[in-house]
């Protein structure tokens, strides 16, 4: 069994994950707001306590922690953008201490959420059977991870594959990371909605003060695009082009043959995937990348816990057989 902990801005979840990927003793807590670092850690400790009450607790041999980032796996620390109380918080050591306090001194590994999602999709999802894959989360931000030669490749600090901060627009607008023209500044849900509004798009009903105004987020832009709104379509075409350029660059560099895309923006389906595939044909032109596939992720909300477990199985040595 693998202990899996998934830490995000809205929830902290846990499960015991079987070798076939099925989950037992799943539990969750809302991520605390308005508390200090120890207040957030208290919720993690409650999740571990819940898991320790399972009859299968004694069979756990490893622990994987997936967390929103930034992460530094070389130090075991996290500074999640959406958990303000944690800055360089030593979550790996703290979770290991909680496990030990519950009678489980287990090897523990930390993975960023993009890397965890990659491990999940390669184990049980859309990248299964592919030796070299790029997996991406396109949501409020844009993250990702790499599978190379059937191995998870997180890099020295756990940030390899962070495709959201590849620059695809030489004269593009500044990105929050300090660079310019990053994929995230064009293709994240936040960026899609912002650009559409800047071009004059307004949610249905907003202009006349109607009470049932459409969502002003990327989901609202996607709904408008599905109805043929030209600005909304242009916003997704622009995002798709940025993603296609970055996917092609990654495939050219390390010869991935599939790109798996999950996250809230990917839920718009062909509204996002059609322009990605159209533009990819113009960017992925060399013989060894021409057959590159772009497909939706399949694990959805389970990817965090499955990914934390998969990362632990891929990155930690196997325990000796009894």
mmCIF file of C-alpha atoms in Angstrom:
data_model
loop_
_atom_site.group_PDB
_atom_site.id
_atom_site.type_symbol
_atom_site.label_atom_id
_atom_site.label_comp_id
_atom_site.label_asym_id
_atom_site.label_seq_id
_atom_site.Cartn_x
_atom_site.Cartn_y
_atom_site.Cartn_z
ATOM 1 C CA UNK A 1 0.000 0.000 0.000
ATOM 2 C CA UNK A 2 1.047 3.583 -0.622
ATOM 3 C CA UNK A 3 -0.028 6.499 1.557
ATOM 4 C CA UNK A 4 -1.085 9.338 -0.762
ATOM 5 C CA UNK A 5 -1.545 12.953 0.342
ATOM 6 C CA UNK A 6 -2.848 15.592 -2.082
ATOM 7 C CA UNK A 7 -2.483 19.229 -0.968
ATOM 8 C CA UNK A 8 -4.238 22.015 -2.842
ATOM 9 C CA UNK A 9 -5.700 25.432 -2.346
ATOM 10 C CA UNK A 10 -9.207 24.194 -1.568
ATOM 11 C CA UNK A 11 -8.731 20.731 -0.092
ATOM 12 C CA UNK A 12 -6.241 18.395 1.543
ATOM 13 C CA UNK A 13 -7.010 14.770 0.681
ATOM 14 C CA UNK A 14 -5.567 11.415 1.586
ATOM 15 C CA UNK A 15 -5.947 7.762 0.658
ATOM 16 C CA UNK A 16 -4.320 4.383 0.897
ATOM 17 C CA UNK A 17 -3.606 3.325 -2.674
ATOM 18 C CA UNK A 18 -3.414 -0.314 -3.707
ATOM 19 C CA UNK A 19 -0.862 -1.575 -6.255
ATOM 20 C CA UNK A 20 -3.578 -1.607 -8.938
ATOM 21 C CA UNK A 21 -4.508 2.025 -8.295
ATOM 22 C CA UNK A 22 -7.704 1.478 -6.365
ATOM 23 C CA UNK A 23 -8.075 3.651 -3.281
ATOM 24 C CA UNK A 24 -9.109 2.807 0.279
ATOM 25 C CA UNK A 25 -9.885 4.970 3.318
ATOM 26 C CA UNK A 26 -10.142 8.182 1.301
ATOM 27 C CA UNK A 27 -10.519 11.284 3.441
ATOM 28 C CA UNK A 28 -10.325 15.043 3.026
ATOM 29 C CA UNK A 29 -10.368 18.346 4.822
ATOM 30 C CA UNK A 30 -10.966 21.836 3.518
ATOM 31 C CA UNK A 31 -7.700 23.764 3.266
ATOM 32 C CA UNK A 32 -7.870 26.177 6.222
ATOM 33 C CA UNK A 33 -8.114 29.898 5.534
ATOM 34 C CA UNK A 34 -7.020 32.702 7.829
ATOM 35 C CA UNK A 35 -4.618 30.516 9.793
ATOM 36 C CA UNK A 36 -0.853 30.348 10.142
ATOM 37 C CA UNK A 37 1.428 27.632 8.796
ATOM 38 C CA UNK A 38 0.729 25.337 11.744
ATOM 39 C CA UNK A 39 -3.004 25.752 11.221
ATOM 40 C CA UNK A 40 -2.694 24.381 7.696
ATOM 41 C CA UNK A 41 -0.432 21.577 8.888
ATOM 42 C CA UNK A 42 -3.034 20.641 11.489
ATOM 43 C CA UNK A 43 -5.434 19.766 8.662
ATOM 44 C CA UNK A 44 -2.761 17.568 7.055
ATOM 45 C CA UNK A 45 -2.215 15.852 10.402
ATOM 46 C CA UNK A 46 -5.960 15.153 10.657
ATOM 47 C CA UNK A 47 -5.883 13.482 7.239
ATOM 48 C CA UNK A 48 -2.962 11.292 8.322
ATOM 49 C CA UNK A 49 -4.793 10.436 11.533
ATOM 50 C CA UNK A 50 -7.845 9.367 9.547
ATOM 51 C CA UNK A 51 -5.753 7.106 7.334
ATOM 52 C CA UNK A 52 -4.013 5.548 10.333
ATOM 53 C CA UNK A 53 -7.368 4.265 11.535
ATOM 54 C CA UNK A 54 -7.663 1.939 8.541
ATOM 55 C CA UNK A 55 -7.039 -1.780 9.099
ATOM 56 C CA UNK A 56 -4.665 -1.577 6.114
ATOM 57 C CA UNK A 57 -2.461 1.109 7.684
ATOM 58 C CA UNK A 58 0.147 -1.414 8.793
ATOM 59 C CA UNK A 59 0.642 -2.589 5.202
ATOM 60 C CA UNK A 60 1.772 0.837 3.945
ATOM 61 C CA UNK A 61 5.361 0.822 2.662
ATOM 62 C CA UNK A 62 5.811 4.336 1.241
ATOM 63 C CA UNK A 63 4.225 7.786 1.111
ATOM 64 C CA UNK A 64 3.762 10.217 -1.757
ATOM 65 C CA UNK A 65 2.832 13.875 -1.257
ATOM 66 C CA UNK A 66 1.494 15.882 -4.179
ATOM 67 C CA UNK A 67 1.277 19.615 -3.615
ATOM 68 C CA UNK A 68 0.419 22.805 -5.380
ATOM 69 C CA UNK A 69 3.576 24.752 -6.116
ATOM 70 C CA UNK A 70 6.084 26.174 -6.274
ATOM 71 C CA UNK A 71 7.882 23.183 -4.771
ATOM 72 C CA UNK A 72 11.529 22.440 -4.078
ATOM 73 C CA UNK A 73 11.826 18.692 -3.773
ATOM 74 C CA UNK A 74 15.558 18.921 -3.097
ATOM 75 C CA UNK A 75 14.652 20.529 0.236
ATOM 76 C CA UNK A 76 11.201 19.006 0.714
ATOM 77 C CA UNK A 77 9.568 22.440 0.856
ATOM 78 C CA UNK A 78 6.514 24.059 -0.714
ATOM 79 C CA UNK A 79 5.357 27.648 -1.192
ATOM 80 C CA UNK A 80 1.930 27.200 -2.810
ATOM 81 C CA UNK A 81 0.572 30.290 -4.524
ATOM 82 C CA UNK A 82 -2.894 29.446 -3.190
ATOM 83 C CA UNK A 83 -1.816 28.660 0.406
ATOM 84 C CA UNK A 84 -0.394 31.947 1.615
ATOM 85 C CA UNK A 85 0.492 30.651 5.079
ATOM 86 C CA UNK A 86 3.056 28.233 3.643
ATOM 87 C CA UNK A 87 6.283 29.731 2.388
ATOM 88 C CA UNK A 88 9.205 27.320 2.139
ATOM 89 C CA UNK A 89 7.240 25.083 4.458
ATOM 90 C CA UNK A 90 9.031 21.752 5.140
ATOM 91 C CA UNK A 91 6.023 19.642 4.319
ATOM 92 C CA UNK A 92 7.930 16.451 3.481
ATOM 93 C CA UNK A 93 9.658 16.283 6.855
ATOM 94 C CA UNK A 94 6.493 17.259 8.695
ATOM 95 C CA UNK A 95 4.394 14.591 6.996
ATOM 96 C CA UNK A 96 7.101 11.982 7.648
ATOM 97 C CA UNK A 97 6.993 12.955 11.333
ATOM 98 C CA UNK A 98 3.205 12.569 11.411
ATOM 99 C CA UNK A 99 3.482 9.133 9.825
ATOM 100 C CA UNK A 100 6.093 8.070 12.372
ATOM 101 C CA UNK A 101 3.924 9.327 15.207
ATOM 102 C CA UNK A 102 1.221 6.983 13.905
ATOM 103 C CA UNK A 103 3.568 3.998 13.838
ATOM 104 C CA UNK A 104 4.563 4.234 10.156
ATOM 105 C CA UNK A 105 8.178 5.274 9.571
ATOM 106 C CA UNK A 106 7.957 5.324 5.801
ATOM 107 C CA UNK A 107 10.143 6.633 2.976
ATOM 108 C CA UNK A 108 8.396 9.757 1.723
ATOM 109 C CA UNK A 109 8.618 11.744 -1.497
ATOM 110 C CA UNK A 110 7.279 15.160 -2.515
ATOM 111 C CA UNK A 111 6.016 16.005 -6.018
ATOM 112 C CA UNK A 112 4.506 19.133 -7.475
ATOM 113 C CA UNK A 113 0.932 18.756 -8.693
ATOM 114 C CA UNK A 114 1.936 18.832 -12.372
ATOM 115 C CA UNK A 115 4.482 16.066 -11.843
ATOM 116 C CA UNK A 116 1.972 14.060 -9.793
ATOM 117 C CA UNK A 117 -0.634 14.378 -12.541
ATOM 118 C CA UNK A 118 1.992 13.176 -15.037
ATOM 119 C CA UNK A 119 2.765 10.116 -12.921
ATOM 120 C CA UNK A 120 -0.948 9.356 -12.644
ATOM 121 C CA UNK A 121 -1.705 9.645 -16.351
ATOM 122 C CA UNK A 122 1.298 7.486 -17.233
ATOM 123 C CA UNK A 123 0.304 4.802 -14.728
ATOM 124 C CA UNK A 124 -3.416 4.559 -15.314
ATOM 125 C CA UNK A 125 -4.481 7.321 -17.710
ATOM 126 C CA UNK A 126 -4.089 8.674 -21.208
ATOM 127 C CA UNK A 127 -0.266 8.357 -21.325
ATOM 128 C CA UNK A 128 -0.290 4.694 -20.330
ATOM 129 C CA UNK A 129 1.911 2.671 -22.681
ATOM 130 C CA UNK A 130 3.896 5.709 -23.861
ATOM 131 C CA UNK A 131 7.575 5.682 -22.929
ATOM 132 C CA UNK A 132 7.975 9.428 -23.518
ATOM 133 C CA UNK A 133 5.170 11.815 -22.651
ATOM 134 C CA UNK A 134 4.417 15.388 -21.690
ATOM 135 C CA UNK A 135 1.463 15.848 -19.359
ATOM 136 C CA UNK A 136 -0.007 19.266 -18.623
ATOM 137 C CA UNK A 137 -2.482 20.953 -16.318
ATOM 138 C CA UNK A 138 -4.150 23.989 -17.918
ATOM 139 C CA UNK A 139 -6.142 25.772 -15.260
ATOM 140 C CA UNK A 140 -5.598 28.977 -13.260
ATOM 141 C CA UNK A 141 -1.959 28.399 -14.165
ATOM 142 C CA UNK A 142 -0.213 26.048 -16.580
ATOM 143 C CA UNK A 143 1.986 23.273 -15.189
ATOM 144 C CA UNK A 144 3.266 19.950 -16.343
ATOM 145 C CA UNK A 145 5.688 17.077 -16.099
ATOM 146 C CA UNK A 146 7.672 14.640 -18.196
ATOM 147 C CA UNK A 147 7.936 10.895 -18.636
ATOM 148 C CA UNK A 148 11.215 9.955 -20.349
ATOM 149 C CA UNK A 149 12.111 6.334 -21.094
ATOM 150 C CA UNK A 150 9.203 5.209 -18.900
ATOM 151 C CA UNK A 151 10.639 7.102 -15.932
ATOM 152 C CA UNK A 152 9.188 10.127 -14.212
ATOM 153 C CA UNK A 153 11.636 13.000 -14.750
ATOM 154 C CA UNK A 154 11.021 15.644 -12.072
ATOM 155 C CA UNK A 155 14.475 17.226 -12.259
ATOM 156 C CA UNK A 156 16.700 18.237 -9.302
ATOM 157 C CA UNK A 157 14.095 20.467 -7.627
ATOM 158 C CA UNK A 158 10.958 18.773 -8.954
ATOM 159 C CA UNK A 159 10.176 21.397 -11.589
ATOM 160 C CA UNK A 160 11.220 19.760 -14.862
ATOM 161 C CA UNK A 161 8.424 19.908 -17.410
ATOM 162 C CA UNK A 162 7.053 23.226 -16.120
ATOM 163 C CA UNK A 163 5.819 24.104 -19.583
ATOM 164 C CA UNK A 164 3.792 27.087 -18.405
ATOM 165 C CA UNK A 165 6.950 29.155 -18.210
ATOM 166 C CA UNK A 166 8.348 28.413 -21.629
ATOM 167 C CA UNK A 167 8.348 31.703 -23.540
ATOM 168 C CA UNK A 168 6.457 31.464 -26.825
ATOM 169 C CA UNK A 169 6.043 35.193 -27.553
ATOM 170 C CA UNK A 170 9.340 37.070 -27.910
ATOM 171 C CA UNK A 171 7.631 40.447 -27.469
ATOM 172 C CA UNK A 172 4.821 39.148 -25.301
ATOM 173 C CA UNK A 173 3.466 40.694 -22.159
ATOM 174 C CA UNK A 174 5.286 40.282 -18.833
ATOM 175 C CA UNK A 175 4.513 37.089 -16.905
ATOM 176 C CA UNK A 176 4.111 36.891 -13.144
ATOM 177 C CA UNK A 177 7.282 34.779 -13.070
ATOM 178 C CA UNK A 178 9.324 37.751 -14.281
ATOM 179 C CA UNK A 179 9.854 36.534 -17.833
ATOM 180 C CA UNK A 180 7.913 37.607 -20.925
ATOM 181 C CA UNK A 181 5.517 35.852 -23.291
ATOM 182 C CA UNK A 182 5.159 32.671 -21.207
ATOM 183 C CA UNK A 183 2.582 30.049 -22.121
ATOM 184 C CA UNK A 184 0.818 30.667 -18.805
ATOM 185 C CA UNK A 185 0.402 34.369 -19.588
ATOM 186 C CA UNK A 186 -1.500 33.431 -22.767
ATOM 187 C CA UNK A 187 -3.160 30.047 -22.222
ATOM 188 C CA UNK A 188 -4.151 29.840 -18.554
ATOM 189 C CA UNK A 189 -7.821 30.201 -17.751
ATOM 190 C CA UNK A 190 -7.090 33.544 -16.137
ATOM 191 C CA UNK A 191 -5.242 34.784 -19.225
ATOM 192 C CA UNK A 192 -7.935 33.597 -21.636
ATOM 193 C CA UNK A 193 -10.662 35.429 -19.728
ATOM 194 C CA UNK A 194 -8.574 38.579 -19.303
ATOM 195 C CA UNK A 195 -7.650 38.782 -23.001
ATOM 196 C CA UNK A 196 -11.252 38.215 -24.108
ATOM 197 C CA UNK A 197 -12.479 41.016 -21.851
ATOM 198 C CA UNK A 198 -9.722 43.326 -23.109
ATOM 199 C CA UNK A 199 -10.924 42.689 -26.672
ATOM 200 C CA UNK A 200 -14.451 43.726 -25.764
ATOM 201 C CA UNK A 201 -16.066 40.416 -24.847
ATOM 202 C CA UNK A 202 -18.649 40.630 -22.087
ATOM 203 C CA UNK A 203 -20.563 37.788 -20.461
ATOM 204 C CA UNK A 204 -24.104 37.407 -21.765
ATOM 205 C CA UNK A 205 -26.429 39.585 -19.735
ATOM 206 C CA UNK A 206 -23.656 41.716 -18.244
ATOM 207 C CA UNK A 207 -24.155 44.654 -20.582
ATOM 208 C CA UNK A 208 -27.810 45.147 -19.706
ATOM 209 C CA UNK A 209 -27.500 44.310 -16.032
ATOM 210 C CA UNK A 210 -29.404 41.046 -16.322
ATOM 211 C CA UNK A 211 -29.283 38.972 -13.188
ATOM 212 C CA UNK A 212 -28.303 35.790 -15.022
ATOM 213 C CA UNK A 213 -25.046 37.063 -16.480
ATOM 214 C CA UNK A 214 -22.808 34.305 -17.802
ATOM 215 C CA UNK A 215 -19.633 33.369 -15.981
ATOM 216 C CA UNK A 216 -16.891 35.911 -16.734
ATOM 217 C CA UNK A 217 -14.146 33.287 -16.300
ATOM 218 C CA UNK A 218 -12.579 31.063 -18.964
ATOM 219 C CA UNK A 219 -15.569 28.719 -18.628
ATOM 220 C CA UNK A 220 -17.805 31.576 -19.709
ATOM 221 C CA UNK A 221 -15.510 32.367 -22.619
ATOM 222 C CA UNK A 222 -15.622 28.681 -23.611
ATOM 223 C CA UNK A 223 -19.424 28.700 -23.529
ATOM 224 C CA UNK A 224 -19.450 31.796 -25.719
ATOM 225 C CA UNK A 225 -16.962 30.199 -28.124
ATOM 226 C CA UNK A 226 -19.204 27.144 -28.422
ATOM 227 C CA UNK A 227 -21.967 29.524 -29.518
ATOM 228 C CA UNK A 228 -19.722 31.086 -32.152
ATOM 229 C CA UNK A 229 -18.710 34.335 -30.437
ATOM 230 C CA UNK A 230 -15.746 35.607 -32.535
ATOM 231 C CA UNK A 231 -13.785 37.143 -29.651
ATOM 232 C CA UNK A 232 -14.205 34.027 -27.528
ATOM 233 C CA UNK A 233 -13.099 31.835 -30.429
ATOM 234 C CA UNK A 234 -10.074 34.087 -30.973
ATOM 235 C CA UNK A 235 -9.158 33.838 -27.277
ATOM 236 C CA UNK A 236 -9.089 30.045 -27.447
ATOM 237 C CA UNK A 237 -7.281 30.064 -30.789
ATOM 238 C CA UNK A 238 -4.592 32.270 -29.240
ATOM 239 C CA UNK A 239 -4.301 29.949 -26.233
ATOM 240 C CA UNK A 240 -4.224 26.886 -28.467
ATOM 241 C CA UNK A 241 -1.438 28.368 -30.552
ATOM 242 C CA UNK A 242 0.680 29.087 -27.466
ATOM 243 C CA UNK A 243 0.158 25.564 -26.158
ATOM 244 C CA UNK A 244 0.906 24.032 -29.574
ATOM 245 C CA UNK A 245 4.184 25.951 -29.859
ATOM 246 C CA UNK A 246 5.304 24.804 -26.406
ATOM 247 C CA UNK A 247 4.211 21.198 -26.982
ATOM 248 C CA UNK A 248 6.099 21.079 -30.284
ATOM 249 C CA UNK A 249 9.210 22.611 -28.699
ATOM 250 C CA UNK A 250 9.162 20.037 -25.913
ATOM 251 C CA UNK A 251 8.658 17.147 -28.333
ATOM 252 C CA UNK A 252 11.490 18.388 -30.524
ATOM 253 C CA UNK A 253 13.803 18.644 -27.529
ATOM 254 C CA UNK A 254 13.162 15.265 -25.868
ATOM 255 C CA UNK A 255 11.102 13.303 -28.439
ATOM 256 C CA UNK A 256 7.854 12.899 -26.570
ATOM 257 C CA UNK A 257 5.172 11.314 -28.719
ATOM 258 C CA UNK A 258 2.069 12.312 -26.741
ATOM 259 C CA UNK A 259 0.858 15.384 -24.877
ATOM 260 C CA UNK A 260 -1.873 14.812 -22.303
ATOM 261 C CA UNK A 261 -3.802 17.884 -21.171
ATOM 262 C CA UNK A 262 -5.976 18.102 -18.069
ATOM 263 C CA UNK A 263 -7.248 20.882 -15.817
ATOM 264 C CA UNK A 264 -10.272 23.117 -15.838
ATOM 265 C CA UNK A 265 -9.580 24.762 -19.213
ATOM 266 C CA UNK A 266 -9.210 21.348 -20.875
ATOM 267 C CA UNK A 267 -12.815 20.644 -19.845
ATOM 268 C CA UNK A 268 -13.847 22.909 -22.738
ATOM 269 C CA UNK A 269 -13.035 19.985 -25.055
ATOM 270 C CA UNK A 270 -12.639 20.726 -28.746
ATOM 271 C CA UNK A 271 -12.938 24.454 -28.061
ATOM 272 C CA UNK A 272 -9.350 24.117 -26.797
ATOM 273 C CA UNK A 273 -8.131 20.938 -28.471
ATOM 274 C CA UNK A 274 -9.143 21.836 -32.048
ATOM 275 C CA UNK A 275 -6.945 24.962 -32.238
ATOM 276 C CA UNK A 276 -4.083 23.158 -30.493
ATOM 277 C CA UNK A 277 -4.126 20.424 -33.121
ATOM 278 C CA UNK A 278 -4.507 22.890 -35.990
ATOM 279 C CA UNK A 279 -1.533 24.974 -34.896
ATOM 280 C CA UNK A 280 0.524 21.926 -33.940
ATOM 281 C CA UNK A 281 0.623 20.933 -37.594
ATOM 282 C CA UNK A 282 2.517 24.175 -38.304
ATOM 283 C CA UNK A 283 4.992 23.751 -35.444
ATOM 284 C CA UNK A 284 5.647 19.997 -35.254
ATOM 285 C CA UNK A 285 7.054 19.572 -38.754
ATOM 286 C CA UNK A 286 10.146 17.414 -38.345
ATOM 287 C CA UNK A 287 9.773 13.736 -39.150
ATOM 288 C CA UNK A 288 10.202 12.567 -35.544
ATOM 289 C CA UNK A 289 7.453 14.801 -34.158
ATOM 290 C CA UNK A 290 4.896 14.749 -36.982
ATOM 291 C CA UNK A 291 2.900 11.961 -35.355
ATOM 292 C CA UNK A 292 2.691 13.708 -31.994
ATOM 293 C CA UNK A 293 -0.693 13.133 -30.342
ATOM 294 C CA UNK A 294 -2.568 15.641 -28.168
ATOM 295 C CA UNK A 295 -5.255 14.051 -26.003
ATOM 296 C CA UNK A 296 -7.322 14.930 -22.920
ATOM 297 C CA UNK A 297 -6.397 13.567 -19.501
ATOM 298 C CA UNK A 298 -8.672 10.810 -18.250
ATOM 299 C CA UNK A 299 -8.282 10.658 -14.460
ATOM 300 C CA UNK A 300 -9.943 13.954 -13.544
ATOM 301 C CA UNK A 301 -10.315 14.661 -9.839
ATOM 302 C CA UNK A 302 -8.577 11.387 -8.914
ATOM 303 C CA UNK A 303 -5.298 12.460 -10.545
ATOM 304 C CA UNK A 304 -3.967 14.167 -7.404
ATOM 305 C CA UNK A 305 -4.111 11.165 -5.085
ATOM 306 C CA UNK A 306 -3.324 8.605 -7.789
ATOM 307 C CA UNK A 307 -0.448 10.813 -8.879
ATOM 308 C CA UNK A 308 0.983 11.183 -5.383
ATOM 309 C CA UNK A 309 1.007 7.399 -5.068
ATOM 310 C CA UNK A 310 2.410 6.887 -8.568
ATOM 311 C CA UNK A 311 5.198 9.402 -7.938
ATOM 312 C CA UNK A 312 6.145 7.532 -4.766
ATOM 313 C CA UNK A 313 6.224 4.215 -6.615
ATOM 314 C CA UNK A 314 8.338 5.670 -9.443
ATOM 315 C CA UNK A 315 10.754 7.729 -7.373
ATOM 316 C CA UNK A 316 11.279 5.642 -4.233
ATOM 317 C CA UNK A 317 13.127 2.337 -4.202
ATOM 318 C CA UNK A 318 10.933 -0.730 -3.916
ATOM 319 C CA UNK A 319 10.840 -2.226 -0.424
ATOM 320 C CA UNK A 320 12.465 -5.625 0.018
ATOM 321 C CA UNK A 321 10.074 -8.501 -0.495
ATOM 322 C CA UNK A 322 9.077 -10.323 2.658
#
